[in-house]
Each structure stands twice: as structure tokens, then as C-alpha cells.
PDB file of C-alpha atoms in Angstrom:
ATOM      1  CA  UNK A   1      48.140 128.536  97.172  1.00  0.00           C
ATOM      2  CA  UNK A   2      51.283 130.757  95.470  1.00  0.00           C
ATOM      3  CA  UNK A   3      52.807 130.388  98.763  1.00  0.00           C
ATOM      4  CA  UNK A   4      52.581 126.490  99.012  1.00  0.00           C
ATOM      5  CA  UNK A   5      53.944 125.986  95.483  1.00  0.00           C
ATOM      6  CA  UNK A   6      56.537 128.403  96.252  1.00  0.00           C
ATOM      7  CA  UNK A   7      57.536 126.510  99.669  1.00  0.00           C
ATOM      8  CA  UNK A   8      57.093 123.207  97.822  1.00  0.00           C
ATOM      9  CA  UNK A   9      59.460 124.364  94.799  1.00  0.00           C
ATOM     10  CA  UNK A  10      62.021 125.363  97.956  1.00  0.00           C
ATOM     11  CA  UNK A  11      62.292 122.060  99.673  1.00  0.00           C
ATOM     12  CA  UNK A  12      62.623 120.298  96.454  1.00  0.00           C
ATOM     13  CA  UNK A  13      64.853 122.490  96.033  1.00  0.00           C
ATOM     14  CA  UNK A  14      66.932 121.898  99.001  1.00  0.00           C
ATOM     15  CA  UNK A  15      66.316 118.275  98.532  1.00  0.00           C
ATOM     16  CA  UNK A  16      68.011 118.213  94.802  1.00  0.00           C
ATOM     17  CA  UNK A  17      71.235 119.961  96.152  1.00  0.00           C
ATOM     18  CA  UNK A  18      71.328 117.502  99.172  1.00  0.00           C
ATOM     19  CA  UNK A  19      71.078 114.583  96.940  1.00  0.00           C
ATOM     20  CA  UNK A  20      73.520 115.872  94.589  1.00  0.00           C
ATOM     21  CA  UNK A  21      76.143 116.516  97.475  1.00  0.00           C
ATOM     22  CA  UNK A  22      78.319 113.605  98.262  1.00  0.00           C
ATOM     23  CA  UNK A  23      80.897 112.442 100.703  1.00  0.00           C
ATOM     24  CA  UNK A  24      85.035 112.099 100.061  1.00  0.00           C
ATOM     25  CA  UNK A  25      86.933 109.752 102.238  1.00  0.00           C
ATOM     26  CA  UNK A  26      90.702 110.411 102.740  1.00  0.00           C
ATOM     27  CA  UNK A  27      92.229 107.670 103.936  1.00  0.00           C
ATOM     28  CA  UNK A  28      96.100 108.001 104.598  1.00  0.00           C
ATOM     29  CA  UNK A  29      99.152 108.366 106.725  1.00  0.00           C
ATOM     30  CA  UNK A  30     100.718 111.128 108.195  1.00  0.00           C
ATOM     31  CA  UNK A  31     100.803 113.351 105.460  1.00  0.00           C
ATOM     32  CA  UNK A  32      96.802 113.515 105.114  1.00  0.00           C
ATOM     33  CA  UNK A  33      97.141 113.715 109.039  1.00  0.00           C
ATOM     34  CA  UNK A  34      98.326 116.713 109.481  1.00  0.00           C
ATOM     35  CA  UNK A  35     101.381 115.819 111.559  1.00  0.00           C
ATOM     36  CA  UNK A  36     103.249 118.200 112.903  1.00  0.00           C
ATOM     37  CA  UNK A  37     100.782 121.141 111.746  1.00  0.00           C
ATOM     38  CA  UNK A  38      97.657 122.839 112.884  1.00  0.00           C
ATOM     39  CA  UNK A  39      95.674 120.164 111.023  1.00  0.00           C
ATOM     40  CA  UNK A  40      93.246 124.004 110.233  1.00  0.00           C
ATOM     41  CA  UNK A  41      96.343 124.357 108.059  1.00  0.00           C
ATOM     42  CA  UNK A  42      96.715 121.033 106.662  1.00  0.00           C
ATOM     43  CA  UNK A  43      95.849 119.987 102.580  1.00  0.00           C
ATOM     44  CA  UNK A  44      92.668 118.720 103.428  1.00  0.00           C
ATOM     45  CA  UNK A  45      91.457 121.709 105.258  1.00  0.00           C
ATOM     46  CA  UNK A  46      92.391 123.895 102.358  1.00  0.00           C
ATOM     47  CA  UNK A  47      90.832 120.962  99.914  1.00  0.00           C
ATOM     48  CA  UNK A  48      87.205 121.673 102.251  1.00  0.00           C
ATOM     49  CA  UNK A  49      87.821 125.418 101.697  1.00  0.00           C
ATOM     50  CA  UNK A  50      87.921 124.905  97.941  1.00  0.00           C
ATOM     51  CA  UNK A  51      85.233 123.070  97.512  1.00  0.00           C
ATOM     52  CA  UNK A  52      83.067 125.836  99.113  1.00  0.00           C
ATOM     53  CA  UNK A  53      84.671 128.547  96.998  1.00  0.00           C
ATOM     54  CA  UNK A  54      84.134 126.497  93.831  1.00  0.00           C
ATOM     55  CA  UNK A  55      80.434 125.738  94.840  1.00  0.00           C
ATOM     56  CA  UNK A  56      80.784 121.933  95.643  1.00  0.00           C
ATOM     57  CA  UNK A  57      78.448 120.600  98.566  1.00  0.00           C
ATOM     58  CA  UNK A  58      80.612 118.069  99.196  1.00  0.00           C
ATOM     59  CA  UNK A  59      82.006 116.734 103.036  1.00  0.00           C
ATOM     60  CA  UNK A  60      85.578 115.808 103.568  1.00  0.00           C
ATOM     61  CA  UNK A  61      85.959 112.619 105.924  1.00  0.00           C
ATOM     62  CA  UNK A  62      89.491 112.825 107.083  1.00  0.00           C
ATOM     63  CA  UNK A  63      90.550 109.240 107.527  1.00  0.00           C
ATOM     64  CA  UNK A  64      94.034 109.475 108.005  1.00  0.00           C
ATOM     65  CA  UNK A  65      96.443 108.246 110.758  1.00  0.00           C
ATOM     66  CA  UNK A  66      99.502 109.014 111.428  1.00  0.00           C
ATOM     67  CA  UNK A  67     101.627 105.768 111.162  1.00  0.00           C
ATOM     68  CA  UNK A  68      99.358 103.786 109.096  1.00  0.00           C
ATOM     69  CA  UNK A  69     100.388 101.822 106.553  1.00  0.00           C
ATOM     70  CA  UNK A  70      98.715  99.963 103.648  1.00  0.00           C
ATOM     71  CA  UNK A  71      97.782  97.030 105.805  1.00  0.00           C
ATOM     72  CA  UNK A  72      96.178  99.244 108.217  1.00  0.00           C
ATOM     73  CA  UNK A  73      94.245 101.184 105.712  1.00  0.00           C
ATOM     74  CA  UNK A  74      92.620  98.037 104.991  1.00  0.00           C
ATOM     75  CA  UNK A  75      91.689  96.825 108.076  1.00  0.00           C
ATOM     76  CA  UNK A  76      89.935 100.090 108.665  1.00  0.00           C
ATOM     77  CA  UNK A  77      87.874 100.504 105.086  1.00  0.00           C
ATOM     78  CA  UNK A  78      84.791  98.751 105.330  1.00  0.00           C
ATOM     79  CA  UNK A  79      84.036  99.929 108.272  1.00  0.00           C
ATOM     80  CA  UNK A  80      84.789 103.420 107.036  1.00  0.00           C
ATOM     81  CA  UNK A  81      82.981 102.502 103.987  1.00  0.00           C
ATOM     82  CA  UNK A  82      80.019 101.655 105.772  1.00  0.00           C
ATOM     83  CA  UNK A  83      79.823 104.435 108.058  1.00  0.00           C
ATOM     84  CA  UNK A  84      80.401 106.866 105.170  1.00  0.00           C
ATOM     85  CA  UNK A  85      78.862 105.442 101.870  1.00  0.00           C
ATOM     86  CA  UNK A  86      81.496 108.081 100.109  1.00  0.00           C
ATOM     87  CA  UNK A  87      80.684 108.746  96.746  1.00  0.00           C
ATOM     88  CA  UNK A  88      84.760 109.456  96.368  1.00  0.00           C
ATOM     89  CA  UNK A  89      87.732 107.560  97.983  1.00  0.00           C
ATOM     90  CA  UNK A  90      91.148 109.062  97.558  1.00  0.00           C
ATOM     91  CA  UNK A  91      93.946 106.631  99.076  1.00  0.00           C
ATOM     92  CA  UNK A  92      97.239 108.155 100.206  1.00  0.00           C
ATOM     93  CA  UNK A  93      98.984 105.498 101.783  1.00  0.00           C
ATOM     94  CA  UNK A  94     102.401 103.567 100.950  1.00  0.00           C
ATOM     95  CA  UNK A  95     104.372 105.653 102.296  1.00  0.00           C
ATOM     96  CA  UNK A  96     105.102 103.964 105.595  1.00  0.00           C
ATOM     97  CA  UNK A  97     105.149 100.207 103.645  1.00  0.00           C
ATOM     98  CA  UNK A  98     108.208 101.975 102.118  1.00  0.00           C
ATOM     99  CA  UNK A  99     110.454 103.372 105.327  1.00  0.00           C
ATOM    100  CA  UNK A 100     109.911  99.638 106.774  1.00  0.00           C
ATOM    101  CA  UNK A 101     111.206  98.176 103.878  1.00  0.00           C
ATOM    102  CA  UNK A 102     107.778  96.392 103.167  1.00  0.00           C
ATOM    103  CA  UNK A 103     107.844  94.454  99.692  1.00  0.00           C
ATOM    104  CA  UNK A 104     106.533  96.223  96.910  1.00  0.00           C
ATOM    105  CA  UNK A 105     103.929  93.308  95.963  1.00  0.00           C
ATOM    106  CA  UNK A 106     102.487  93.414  99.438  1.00  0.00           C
ATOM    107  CA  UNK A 107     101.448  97.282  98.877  1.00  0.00           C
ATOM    108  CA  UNK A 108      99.822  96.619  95.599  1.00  0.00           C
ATOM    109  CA  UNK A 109      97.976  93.460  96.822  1.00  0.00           C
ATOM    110  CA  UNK A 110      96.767  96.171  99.529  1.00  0.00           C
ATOM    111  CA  UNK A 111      96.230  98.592  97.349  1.00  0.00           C
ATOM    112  CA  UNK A 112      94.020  96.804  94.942  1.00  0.00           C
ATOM    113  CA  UNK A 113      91.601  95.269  97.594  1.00  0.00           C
ATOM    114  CA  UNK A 114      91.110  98.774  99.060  1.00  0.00           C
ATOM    115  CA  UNK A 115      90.301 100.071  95.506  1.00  0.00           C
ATOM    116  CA  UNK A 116      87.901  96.963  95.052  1.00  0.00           C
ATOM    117  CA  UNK A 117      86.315  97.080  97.883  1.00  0.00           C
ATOM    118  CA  UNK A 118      85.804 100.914  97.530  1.00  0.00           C
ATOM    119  CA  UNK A 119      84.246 100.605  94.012  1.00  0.00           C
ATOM    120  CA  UNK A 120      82.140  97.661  95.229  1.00  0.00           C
ATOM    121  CA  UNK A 121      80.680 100.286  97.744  1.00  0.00           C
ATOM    122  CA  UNK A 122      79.832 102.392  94.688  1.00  0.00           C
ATOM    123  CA  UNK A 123      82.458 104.663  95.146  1.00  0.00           C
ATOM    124  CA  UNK A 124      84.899 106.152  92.805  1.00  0.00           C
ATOM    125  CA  UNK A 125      88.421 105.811  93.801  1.00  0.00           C
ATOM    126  CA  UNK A 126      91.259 108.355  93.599  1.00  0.00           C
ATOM    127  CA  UNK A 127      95.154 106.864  94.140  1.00  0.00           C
ATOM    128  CA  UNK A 128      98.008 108.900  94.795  1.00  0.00           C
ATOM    129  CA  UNK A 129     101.378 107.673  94.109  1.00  0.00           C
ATOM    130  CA  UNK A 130     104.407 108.080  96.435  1.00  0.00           C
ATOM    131  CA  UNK A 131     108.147 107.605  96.184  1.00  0.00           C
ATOM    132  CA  UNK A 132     110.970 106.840  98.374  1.00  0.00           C
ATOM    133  CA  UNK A 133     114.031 109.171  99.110  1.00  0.00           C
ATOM    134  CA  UNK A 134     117.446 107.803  96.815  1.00  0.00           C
ATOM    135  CA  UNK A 135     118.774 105.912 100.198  1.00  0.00           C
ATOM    136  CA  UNK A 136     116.679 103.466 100.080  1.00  0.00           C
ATOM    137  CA  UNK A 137     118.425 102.126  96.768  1.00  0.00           C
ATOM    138  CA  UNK A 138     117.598 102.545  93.394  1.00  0.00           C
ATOM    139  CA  UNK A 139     116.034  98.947  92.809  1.00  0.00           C
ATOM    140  CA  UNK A 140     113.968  99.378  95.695  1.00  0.00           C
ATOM    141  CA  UNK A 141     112.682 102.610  95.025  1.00  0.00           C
ATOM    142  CA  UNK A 142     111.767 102.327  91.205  1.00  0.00           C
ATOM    143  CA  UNK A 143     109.534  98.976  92.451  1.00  0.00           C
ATOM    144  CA  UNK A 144     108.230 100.876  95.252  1.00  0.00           C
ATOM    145  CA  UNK A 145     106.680 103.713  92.892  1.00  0.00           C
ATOM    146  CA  UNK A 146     105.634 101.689  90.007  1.00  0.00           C
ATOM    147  CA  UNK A 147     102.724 100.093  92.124  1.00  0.00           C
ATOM    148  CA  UNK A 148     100.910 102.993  91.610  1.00  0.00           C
ATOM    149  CA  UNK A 149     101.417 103.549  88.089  1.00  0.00           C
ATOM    150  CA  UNK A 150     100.448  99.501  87.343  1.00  0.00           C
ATOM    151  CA  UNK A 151      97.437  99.563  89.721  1.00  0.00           C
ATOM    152  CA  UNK A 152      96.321 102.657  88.046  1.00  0.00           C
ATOM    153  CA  UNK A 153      96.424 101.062  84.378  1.00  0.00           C
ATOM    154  CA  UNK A 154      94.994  97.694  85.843  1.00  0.00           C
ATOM    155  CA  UNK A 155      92.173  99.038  87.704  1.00  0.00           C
ATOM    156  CA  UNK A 156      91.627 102.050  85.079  1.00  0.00           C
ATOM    157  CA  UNK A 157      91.686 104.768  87.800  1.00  0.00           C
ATOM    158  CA  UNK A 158      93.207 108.122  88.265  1.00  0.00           C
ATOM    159  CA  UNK A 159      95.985 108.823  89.455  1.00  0.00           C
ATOM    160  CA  UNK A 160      98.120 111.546  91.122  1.00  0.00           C
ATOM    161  CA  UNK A 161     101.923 109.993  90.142  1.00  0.00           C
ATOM    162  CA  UNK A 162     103.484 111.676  92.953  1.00  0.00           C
ATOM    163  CA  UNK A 163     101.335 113.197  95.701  1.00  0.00           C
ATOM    164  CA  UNK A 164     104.830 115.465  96.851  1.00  0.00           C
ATOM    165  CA  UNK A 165     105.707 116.619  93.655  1.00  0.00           C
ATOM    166  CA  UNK A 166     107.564 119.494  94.161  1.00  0.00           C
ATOM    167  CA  UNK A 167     107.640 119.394  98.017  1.00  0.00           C
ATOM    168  CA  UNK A 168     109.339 116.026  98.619  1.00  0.00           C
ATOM    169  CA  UNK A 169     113.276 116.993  98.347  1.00  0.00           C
ATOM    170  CA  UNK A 170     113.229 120.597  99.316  1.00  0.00           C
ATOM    171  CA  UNK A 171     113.797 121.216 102.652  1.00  0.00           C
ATOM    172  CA  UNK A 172     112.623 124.781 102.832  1.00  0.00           C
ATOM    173  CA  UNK A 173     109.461 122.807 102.307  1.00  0.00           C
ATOM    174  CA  UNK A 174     109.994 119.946 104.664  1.00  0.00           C
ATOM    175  CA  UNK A 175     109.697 120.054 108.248  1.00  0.00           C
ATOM    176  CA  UNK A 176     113.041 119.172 110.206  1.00  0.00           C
ATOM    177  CA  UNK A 177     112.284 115.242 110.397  1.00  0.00           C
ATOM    178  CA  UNK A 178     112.435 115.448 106.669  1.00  0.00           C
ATOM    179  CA  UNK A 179     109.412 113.254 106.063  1.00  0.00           C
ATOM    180  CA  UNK A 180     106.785 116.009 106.557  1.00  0.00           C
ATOM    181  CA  UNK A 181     105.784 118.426 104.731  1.00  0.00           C
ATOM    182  CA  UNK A 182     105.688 121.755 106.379  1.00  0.00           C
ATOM    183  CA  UNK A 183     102.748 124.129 106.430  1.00  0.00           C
ATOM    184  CA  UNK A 184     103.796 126.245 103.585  1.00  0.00           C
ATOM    185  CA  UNK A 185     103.803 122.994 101.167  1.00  0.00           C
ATOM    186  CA  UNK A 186     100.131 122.499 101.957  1.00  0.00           C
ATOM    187  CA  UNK A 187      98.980 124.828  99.173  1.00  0.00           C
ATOM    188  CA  UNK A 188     101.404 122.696  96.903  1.00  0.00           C
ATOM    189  CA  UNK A 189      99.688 119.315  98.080  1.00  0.00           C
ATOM    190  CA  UNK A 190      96.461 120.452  97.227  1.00  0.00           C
ATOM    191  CA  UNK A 191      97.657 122.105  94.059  1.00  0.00           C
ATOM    192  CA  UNK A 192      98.787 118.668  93.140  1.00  0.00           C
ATOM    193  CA  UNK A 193      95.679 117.020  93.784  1.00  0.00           C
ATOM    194  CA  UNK A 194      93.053 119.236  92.501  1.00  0.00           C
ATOM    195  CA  UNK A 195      93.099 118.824  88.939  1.00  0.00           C
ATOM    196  CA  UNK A 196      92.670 114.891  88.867  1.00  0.00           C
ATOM    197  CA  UNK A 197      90.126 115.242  92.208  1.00  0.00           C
ATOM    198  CA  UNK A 198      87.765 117.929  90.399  1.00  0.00           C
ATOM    199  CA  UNK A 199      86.316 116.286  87.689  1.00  0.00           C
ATOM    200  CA  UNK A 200      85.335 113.083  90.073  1.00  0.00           C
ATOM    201  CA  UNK A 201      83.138 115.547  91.726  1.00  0.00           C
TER     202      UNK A 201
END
């Protein structure tokens, strides 16, 4: 009878920590992608290695494509939504809406249906911000970041204000296309993320 209760107490056991693990969904560009790298090397590798040294149960769903802009992102999320059930979505995308000269308005109206849908899903939502290189003019640029800053205060969600901080304008940290961050800016990346991303855990 000790036995049973003890392989009864085990499975519940088991069964708690399942329940309690949950399920991020990363969906961005290139940056999330991996391009150019070893995506083993990539921030979202190292973000799946932290969570196991810091004791979290939860699974990474790498989202990202290369190329994809805001549009595309959210074309793709309910079906990602629906094949996941994530209990975390963190949305790093923008980026590309900005090199083709997209309008600002465009990303946030993107932006804010992918958070909305997300949260109807019952997931919590994670947004990190991007900015454009000085070329791309000054009036451009400052409209281009503050979507992120305005969605975050409108839909009363975190926010990472620059997911490059740091990286983004040093080119030892770059890789040649200077667009991508190299492998040693992957620690960074994650670095930037990880104190707004842990407490959603």
C-alpha cells in the first residue's frame, strides 16, 4: 500500500510540474531567425538554455522568419496560436516594415491585432521595440520607434524599448551586412530581454 501512495504522490507529482510548464512563441524576423549564425548559437537558443539553468519547464517555439514583416506575422498567428496555445507571446517584428519604408501607422495597426489576438488566446504578450539606422531620416525614424512605446501604454504590456540596445551601431557586433547581429551579440540580445521576459514566466 506505501508503495501505491508513494507512486500515486509521483505522478501527481509529475502531473503538477507538467501543468505548471507552459509554451513561449517567438514570432519575428531575421534577428529571432538566426540569420547568418548557427541558429545553436542564436538568442533564443541561449534563452532555452536559461530557462533550464534557472529551473523553468518552459518550451521555446521559434516562430521567426527571416524576411517577415509585420503583415506577415499576422497572417501566420492564429494558426500559430492554435497549434501552440502559448501561455507567452513575445513579438519581434518591425524591423523589415522599416527598411521598406512601410508607414509607421500600418505597423502599429499590425502590431495591436497580433497583441489582441494573442491575449484573446489567453496568452500574455511580450513586445520588443526596434529602431531604424539615422539614414532613414530623423522624422521617419522617431515615428517608426514610438509605435512601440504607444502600443505598450495602450495595450498595458511590457516592453523591451529597444531589442539591440547596445548591439545595433557597433560593428564589432554586427555582421558585415550591417543589419545582423553577429554571434557574439547573442549573449547581449538575451541580456536585453531577460529581465522583462522572467517575471511573465
Amino acid at each position: 500500500m506505501r508503495v501505491w501512495f508513494l507512486s500515486a504522490g509521483l505522478a501527481l507529482m509529475c502531473m503538477a510540474q507538467n501543468a505548471a510548464a507552459g509554451t513561449v512563441l517567438i514570432v519575428g524576423d531575421s534577428i529571432s531567425a538566426g540569420f547568418g549564425l548557427d541558429t545553436r548559437l542564436g538568442w533564443v537558443s541561449l534563452l532555452e538554455q536559461r530557462l533550464k539553468q534557472e529551473g523553468f519547464d518552459d518550451k521555446v517555439v521559434n516562430a521567426s522568419i527571416s524576411g517577415d514583416t509585420s503583415a506577415g506575422g499576422l497572417a501566420r498567428l492564429p494558426a500559430l496560436l492554435a497549434e501552440h496555445k502559448p501561455e507567452l507571446v513575445i513579438l519581434e517584428l518591425g524591423g523589415n516594415d522599416g527598411l521598406r519604408g512601410m508607414p509607421p501607422t500600418q505597423l502599429q495597426q499590425n502590431l495591436a491585432s497580433m497583441i489582441d489576438r494573442s491575449r484573446q488566446s489567453g496568452a500574455k504578450v511580450l513586445l520588443l521595440g526596434m529602431q531604424l539606422p539615422p539614414n532613414y531620416g530623423k522624422r521617419y525614424t522617431d515615428s517608426f520607434a514610438e509605435v512601440y512605446g504607444k502600443l505598450a501604454d495602450a495595450k498595458n504590456i511590457p516592453l523591451v524599448p529597444f531589442f539591440l540596445e547596445g548591439v545595433g551601431g557597433h560593428p564589432d557586433l554586427m555582421q558585415a551586412d550591417g543589419l545582423h547581429p553577429a554571434a557574439g551579440a547573442q549573449a547581449k540580445l538575451l541580456e536585453n530581454v531577460w529581465p522583462t521576459l522572467k517575471p511573465l514566466l
